[in-house]
Amino acid sequence: RALADIYASAGAAWLTPTELFAPYYARVLGRSILRRHEAAYGANEPLQIAEYGGGTGTNALELLSWLSVSAPAVYASCKYISVEAAPRLVEAQQRRLREAGGPPERF
């Protein structure tokens, strides 16, 4: 029943885990990415994240929001690349990140 209510309120036929469990899913993913990055490259190498099929930008928004608070120095130098084929979704991603204050030259 709870899941049916979530779908009804979203007005969508399909939701990703990022959307269903926001913001927690992106935070866990962010922690894992950050740990792996620091273990492999150290703290001084800028973080680069590539997301394929970023949809409306929910994961990017939640992950970057978490990163800005949890690791502000990493956030300040990171680059987030979203690969999306649908022009409508690209516009939605850009709008969401812009409205959240994300620097467009880095995302």
CSV table of N, CA and C in Angstrom, one decimal:
chain,number,residue,atom,x,y,z
A,1,ARG,N,0.8,-1.2,0.0
A,1,ARG,CA,0.0,0.0,0.0
A,1,ARG,C,0.9,1.3,0.0
A,2,ALA,N,1.9,1.3,0.8
A,2,ALA,CA,2.8,2.5,0.9
A,2,ALA,C,3.4,2.7,-0.5
A,3,LEU,N,3.9,1.7,-1.1
A,3,LEU,CA,4.5,1.9,-2.4
A,3,LEU,C,3.5,2.4,-3.5
A,4,ALA,N,2.3,1.9,-3.4
A,4,ALA,CA,1.2,2.4,-4.3
A,4,ALA,C,1.0,3.9,-4.1
A,5,ASP,N,1.0,4.3,-2.8
A,5,ASP,CA,0.8,5.7,-2.5
A,5,ASP,C,1.9,6.6,-3.1
A,6,ILE,N,3.1,6.1,-3.0
A,6,ILE,CA,4.3,6.8,-3.5
A,6,ILE,C,4.2,7.0,-5.0
A,7,TYR,N,3.8,5.9,-5.7
A,7,TYR,CA,3.7,6.0,-7.2
A,7,TYR,C,2.5,7.0,-7.5
A,8,ALA,N,1.4,6.9,-6.8
A,8,ALA,CA,0.3,7.7,-7.1
A,8,ALA,C,0.6,9.2,-6.9
A,9,SER,N,1.4,9.5,-5.8
A,9,SER,CA,1.7,10.9,-5.5
A,9,SER,C,2.7,11.4,-6.5
A,10,ALA,N,3.6,10.6,-7.1
A,10,ALA,CA,4.6,11.0,-8.0
A,10,ALA,C,4.0,11.1,-9.4
A,11,GLY,N,2.9,10.4,-9.7
A,11,GLY,CA,2.3,10.5,-11.0
A,11,GLY,C,3.2,9.8,-12.0
A,12,ALA,N,3.9,8.8,-11.6
A,12,ALA,CA,4.9,8.1,-12.5
A,12,ALA,C,4.6,6.6,-12.6
A,13,ALA,N,5.0,6.0,-13.7
A,13,ALA,CA,4.8,4.6,-13.9
A,13,ALA,C,6.0,3.8,-13.4
A,14,TRP,N,7.1,4.5,-13.2
A,14,TRP,CA,8.4,3.9,-12.8
A,14,TRP,C,9.2,4.9,-12.0
A,15,LEU,N,9.7,4.4,-10.8
A,15,LEU,CA,10.6,5.2,-10.0
A,15,LEU,C,11.8,4.4,-9.7
A,16,THR,N,12.9,5.0,-9.7
A,16,THR,CA,14.2,4.4,-9.4
A,16,THR,C,14.4,4.3,-7.9
A,17,PRO,N,15.3,3.4,-7.4
A,17,PRO,CA,15.6,3.4,-6.0
A,17,PRO,C,16.0,4.8,-5.4
A,18,THR,N,16.7,5.6,-6.2
A,18,THR,CA,17.1,6.9,-5.8
A,18,THR,C,15.9,7.7,-5.5
A,19,GLU,N,14.8,7.6,-6.3
A,19,GLU,CA,13.6,8.4,-6.1
A,19,GLU,C,12.8,7.8,-4.9
A,20,LEU,N,12.7,6.5,-4.8
A,20,LEU,CA,11.9,5.9,-3.8
A,20,LEU,C,12.5,6.1,-2.4
A,21,PHE,N,13.8,6.1,-2.3
A,21,PHE,CA,14.5,6.2,-1.0
A,21,PHE,C,15.3,7.5,-0.8
A,22,ALA,N,14.9,8.5,-1.5
A,22,ALA,CA,15.6,9.8,-1.4
A,22,ALA,C,15.4,10.4,0.1
A,23,PRO,N,16.4,10.9,0.6
A,23,PRO,CA,17.7,11.2,0.1
A,23,PRO,C,18.7,10.0,0.5
A,24,TYR,N,18.2,9.0,1.2
A,24,TYR,CA,19.1,8.0,1.8
A,24,TYR,C,19.9,7.2,0.8
A,25,TYR,N,19.3,6.8,-0.3
A,25,TYR,CA,20.0,6.0,-1.3
A,25,TYR,C,21.2,6.7,-1.9
A,26,ALA,N,21.0,8.0,-2.2
A,26,ALA,CA,22.1,8.8,-2.8
A,26,ALA,C,23.2,9.0,-1.7
A,27,ARG,N,22.9,9.2,-0.5
A,27,ARG,CA,23.9,9.4,0.6
A,27,ARG,C,24.7,8.1,0.7
A,28,VAL,N,24.1,6.9,0.7
A,28,VAL,CA,24.9,5.7,0.8
A,28,VAL,C,25.8,5.5,-0.4
A,29,LEU,N,25.3,5.8,-1.5
A,29,LEU,CA,26.1,5.7,-2.8
A,29,LEU,C,27.2,6.7,-2.7
A,30,GLY,N,26.9,7.9,-2.3
A,30,GLY,CA,28.0,8.9,-2.1
A,30,GLY,C,29.1,8.5,-1.2
A,31,ARG,N,28.7,8.0,0.0
A,31,ARG,CA,29.7,7.5,0.9
A,31,ARG,C,30.6,6.4,0.3
A,32,SER,N,30.0,5.5,-0.4
A,32,SER,CA,30.8,4.5,-1.0
A,32,SER,C,31.7,5.0,-2.1
A,33,ILE,N,31.2,5.9,-2.9
A,33,ILE,CA,32.1,6.5,-4.0
A,33,ILE,C,33.2,7.3,-3.3
A,34,LEU,N,32.9,8.1,-2.3
A,34,LEU,CA,34.0,8.9,-1.6
A,34,LEU,C,35.0,8.0,-1.0
A,35,ARG,N,34.6,6.9,-0.3
A,35,ARG,CA,35.6,6.0,0.3
A,35,ARG,C,36.5,5.3,-0.7
A,36,ARG,N,35.9,4.8,-1.8
A,36,ARG,CA,36.7,4.2,-2.9
A,36,ARG,C,37.6,5.2,-3.5
A,37,HIS,N,37.1,6.4,-3.8
A,37,HIS,CA,38.0,7.4,-4.4
A,37,HIS,C,39.2,7.7,-3.6
A,38,GLU,N,38.9,7.9,-2.3
A,38,GLU,CA,40.0,8.3,-1.4
A,38,GLU,C,41.0,7.1,-1.2
A,39,ALA,N,40.5,5.9,-1.2
A,39,ALA,CA,41.4,4.7,-1.1
A,39,ALA,C,42.3,4.6,-2.3
A,40,ALA,N,41.7,4.8,-3.5
A,40,ALA,CA,42.4,4.6,-4.7
A,40,ALA,C,43.3,5.8,-5.1
A,41,TYR,N,42.9,7.0,-4.8
A,41,TYR,CA,43.6,8.2,-5.3
A,41,TYR,C,44.1,9.2,-4.3
A,42,GLY,N,43.7,9.0,-3.0
A,42,GLY,CA,44.0,9.9,-2.0
A,42,GLY,C,43.1,11.1,-1.9
A,43,ALA,N,43.3,11.9,-1.0
A,43,ALA,CA,42.4,13.1,-0.7
A,43,ALA,C,42.6,14.2,-1.7
A,44,ASN,N,43.8,14.3,-2.3
A,44,ASN,CA,44.1,15.5,-3.1
A,44,ASN,C,43.6,15.4,-4.6
A,45,GLU,N,43.3,14.2,-5.0
A,45,GLU,CA,42.8,14.1,-6.4
A,45,GLU,C,41.3,14.4,-6.5
A,46,PRO,N,41.0,15.3,-7.5
A,46,PRO,CA,39.6,15.7,-7.6
A,46,PRO,C,38.7,14.5,-8.0
A,47,LEU,N,37.5,14.5,-7.3
A,47,LEU,CA,36.6,13.5,-7.6
A,47,LEU,C,35.8,13.8,-8.9
A,48,GLN,N,35.6,12.7,-9.7
A,48,GLN,CA,34.8,12.8,-10.9
A,48,GLN,C,33.8,11.7,-10.9
A,49,ILE,N,32.5,12.1,-11.0
A,49,ILE,CA,31.5,11.1,-11.0
A,49,ILE,C,30.8,11.1,-12.4
A,50,ALA,N,30.5,10.0,-12.9
A,50,ALA,CA,29.8,9.9,-14.2
A,50,ALA,C,28.5,9.1,-13.9
A,51,GLU,N,27.4,9.6,-14.3
A,51,GLU,CA,26.1,8.9,-14.1
A,51,GLU,C,25.5,8.7,-15.5
A,52,TYR,N,25.1,7.5,-15.8
A,52,TYR,CA,24.5,7.2,-17.1
A,52,TYR,C,23.0,7.0,-16.9
A,53,GLY,N,22.2,7.8,-17.7
A,53,GLY,CA,20.8,7.7,-17.5
A,53,GLY,C,20.3,8.4,-16.2
A,54,GLY,N,20.7,9.7,-16.1
A,54,GLY,CA,20.5,10.4,-14.9
A,54,GLY,C,19.0,10.9,-14.7
A,55,GLY,N,18.2,10.6,-15.6
A,55,GLY,CA,16.8,10.9,-15.5
A,55,GLY,C,16.5,12.4,-15.2
A,56,THR,N,15.7,12.7,-14.2
A,56,THR,CA,15.4,14.1,-13.8
A,56,THR,C,16.4,14.7,-12.9
A,57,GLY,N,17.5,14.0,-12.5
A,57,GLY,CA,18.6,14.6,-11.7
A,57,GLY,C,18.4,14.3,-10.2
A,58,THR,N,17.5,13.4,-9.8
A,58,THR,CA,17.4,13.2,-8.4
A,58,THR,C,18.6,12.7,-7.7
A,59,ASN,N,19.3,11.7,-8.3
A,59,ASN,CA,20.5,11.2,-7.7
A,59,ASN,C,21.6,12.3,-7.7
A,60,ALA,N,21.8,13.0,-8.8
A,60,ALA,CA,22.8,14.1,-8.8
A,60,ALA,C,22.5,15.1,-7.7
A,61,LEU,N,21.3,15.5,-7.6
A,61,LEU,CA,20.9,16.5,-6.6
A,61,LEU,C,21.2,16.0,-5.2
A,62,GLU,N,20.7,14.8,-4.9
A,62,GLU,CA,20.8,14.3,-3.5
A,62,GLU,C,22.3,14.0,-3.2
A,63,LEU,N,23.0,13.4,-4.1
A,63,LEU,CA,24.4,13.0,-3.8
A,63,LEU,C,25.3,14.3,-3.7
A,64,LEU,N,25.1,15.2,-4.5
A,64,LEU,CA,25.9,16.5,-4.4
A,64,LEU,C,25.5,17.3,-3.2
A,65,SER,N,24.2,17.3,-2.8
A,65,SER,CA,23.8,17.9,-1.6
A,65,SER,C,24.5,17.3,-0.4
A,66,TRP,N,24.5,16.0,-0.3
A,66,TRP,CA,25.2,15.3,0.7
A,66,TRP,C,26.7,15.6,0.7
A,67,LEU,N,27.3,15.5,-0.4
A,67,LEU,CA,28.8,15.8,-0.6
A,67,LEU,C,29.1,17.2,-0.1
A,68,SER,N,28.3,18.2,-0.4
A,68,SER,CA,28.6,19.5,-0.1
A,68,SER,C,28.7,19.7,1.5
A,69,VAL,N,27.9,18.9,2.2
A,69,VAL,CA,27.9,19.0,3.7
A,69,VAL,C,28.9,18.1,4.3
A,70,SER,N,29.0,16.9,3.8
A,70,SER,CA,29.9,15.9,4.4
A,70,SER,C,31.3,16.0,4.0
A,71,ALA,N,31.6,16.5,2.8
A,71,ALA,CA,33.0,16.6,2.4
A,71,ALA,C,33.1,17.9,1.5
A,72,PRO,N,33.0,19.0,2.2
A,72,PRO,CA,33.0,20.3,1.4
A,72,PRO,C,34.2,20.5,0.5
A,73,ALA,N,35.4,20.1,1.0
A,73,ALA,CA,36.6,20.3,0.2
A,73,ALA,C,36.5,19.4,-1.1
A,74,VAL,N,36.0,18.2,-1.0
A,74,VAL,CA,35.9,17.3,-2.1
A,74,VAL,C,34.8,17.9,-3.1
A,75,TYR,N,33.7,18.4,-2.5
A,75,TYR,CA,32.7,19.0,-3.3
A,75,TYR,C,33.2,20.2,-4.1
A,76,ALA,N,34.0,21.0,-3.5
A,76,ALA,CA,34.5,22.2,-4.1
A,76,ALA,C,35.3,21.9,-5.4
A,77,SER,N,35.9,20.8,-5.5
A,77,SER,CA,36.7,20.5,-6.7
A,77,SER,C,36.2,19.3,-7.5
A,78,CYS,N,35.0,18.8,-7.2
A,78,CYS,CA,34.5,17.6,-7.9
A,78,CYS,C,33.9,18.0,-9.2
A,79,LYS,N,33.7,17.1,-10.1
A,79,LYS,CA,33.0,17.2,-11.4
A,79,LYS,C,32.0,16.1,-11.5
A,80,TYR,N,30.8,16.4,-11.8
A,80,TYR,CA,29.7,15.5,-12.0
A,80,TYR,C,29.3,15.5,-13.4
A,81,ILE,N,29.4,14.3,-14.1
A,81,ILE,CA,29.0,14.2,-15.5
A,81,ILE,C,27.8,13.3,-15.6
A,82,SER,N,26.7,13.9,-16.1
A,82,SER,CA,25.5,13.1,-16.3
A,82,SER,C,25.3,12.9,-17.8
A,83,VAL,N,25.2,11.6,-18.2
A,83,VAL,CA,25.0,11.3,-19.6
A,83,VAL,C,23.5,10.9,-19.7
A,84,GLU,N,22.8,11.7,-20.5
A,84,GLU,CA,21.4,11.4,-20.7
A,84,GLU,C,21.0,11.7,-22.1
A,85,ALA,N,20.3,10.7,-22.7
A,85,ALA,CA,19.9,10.8,-24.2
A,85,ALA,C,18.7,11.7,-24.4
A,86,ALA,N,17.8,11.8,-23.5
A,86,ALA,CA,16.5,12.5,-23.7
A,86,ALA,C,16.7,14.0,-23.4
A,87,PRO,N,16.5,14.8,-24.4
A,87,PRO,CA,16.6,16.3,-24.2
A,87,PRO,C,15.8,16.8,-23.1
A,88,ARG,N,14.5,16.3,-22.9
A,88,ARG,CA,13.6,16.8,-21.9
A,88,ARG,C,14.2,16.5,-20.5
A,89,LEU,N,14.9,15.3,-20.3
A,89,LEU,CA,15.5,15.0,-19.1
A,89,LEU,C,16.7,15.8,-18.8
A,90,VAL,N,17.5,16.0,-19.8
A,90,VAL,CA,18.7,16.9,-19.7
A,90,VAL,C,18.3,18.2,-19.2
A,91,GLU,N,17.3,18.8,-19.7
A,91,GLU,CA,16.8,20.1,-19.3
A,91,GLU,C,16.3,20.0,-17.8
A,92,ALA,N,15.6,19.0,-17.5
A,92,ALA,CA,15.1,18.8,-16.1
A,92,ALA,C,16.3,18.7,-15.1
A,93,GLN,N,17.3,18.0,-15.5
A,93,GLN,CA,18.5,17.8,-14.6
A,93,GLN,C,19.2,19.2,-14.4
A,94,GLN,N,19.4,19.9,-15.5
A,94,GLN,CA,20.1,21.2,-15.4
A,94,GLN,C,19.3,22.2,-14.6
A,95,ARG,N,18.0,22.2,-14.8
A,95,ARG,CA,17.1,23.1,-14.0
A,95,ARG,C,17.2,22.8,-12.5
A,96,ARG,N,17.1,21.5,-12.2
A,96,ARG,CA,17.1,21.1,-10.8
A,96,ARG,C,18.4,21.5,-10.1
A,97,LEU,N,19.5,21.2,-10.8
A,97,LEU,CA,20.8,21.6,-10.2
A,97,LEU,C,21.0,23.1,-10.1
A,98,ARG,N,20.6,23.8,-11.1
A,98,ARG,CA,20.7,25.3,-11.1
A,98,ARG,C,19.9,25.8,-10.0
A,99,GLU,N,18.6,25.4,-9.8
A,99,GLU,CA,17.8,25.8,-8.8
A,99,GLU,C,18.3,25.5,-7.4
A,100,ALA,N,19.1,24.4,-7.3
A,100,ALA,CA,19.7,24.1,-6.0
A,100,ALA,C,21.0,24.8,-5.7
A,101,GLY,N,21.4,25.6,-6.7
A,101,GLY,CA,22.6,26.4,-6.5
A,101,GLY,C,23.9,25.7,-7.0
A,102,GLY,N,23.8,24.7,-7.7
A,102,GLY,CA,25.0,24.0,-8.2
A,102,GLY,C,25.7,24.8,-9.3
A,103,PRO,N,27.0,24.9,-9.2
A,103,PRO,CA,27.7,25.7,-10.3
A,103,PRO,C,27.6,24.9,-11.6
A,104,PRO,N,26.9,25.5,-12.6
A,104,PRO,CA,26.7,24.8,-13.9
A,104,PRO,C,28.0,24.4,-14.7
A,105,GLU,N,29.0,25.2,-14.4
A,105,GLU,CA,30.3,24.8,-15.2
A,105,GLU,C,30.9,23.6,-14.7
A,106,ARG,N,30.5,23.0,-13.6
A,106,ARG,CA,31.1,21.8,-13.1
A,106,ARG,C,30.2,20.6,-13.2
A,107,PHE,N,28.9,20.8,-13.6
A,107,PHE,CA,28.0,19.7,-13.6
A,107,PHE,C,27.2,19.7,-14.9
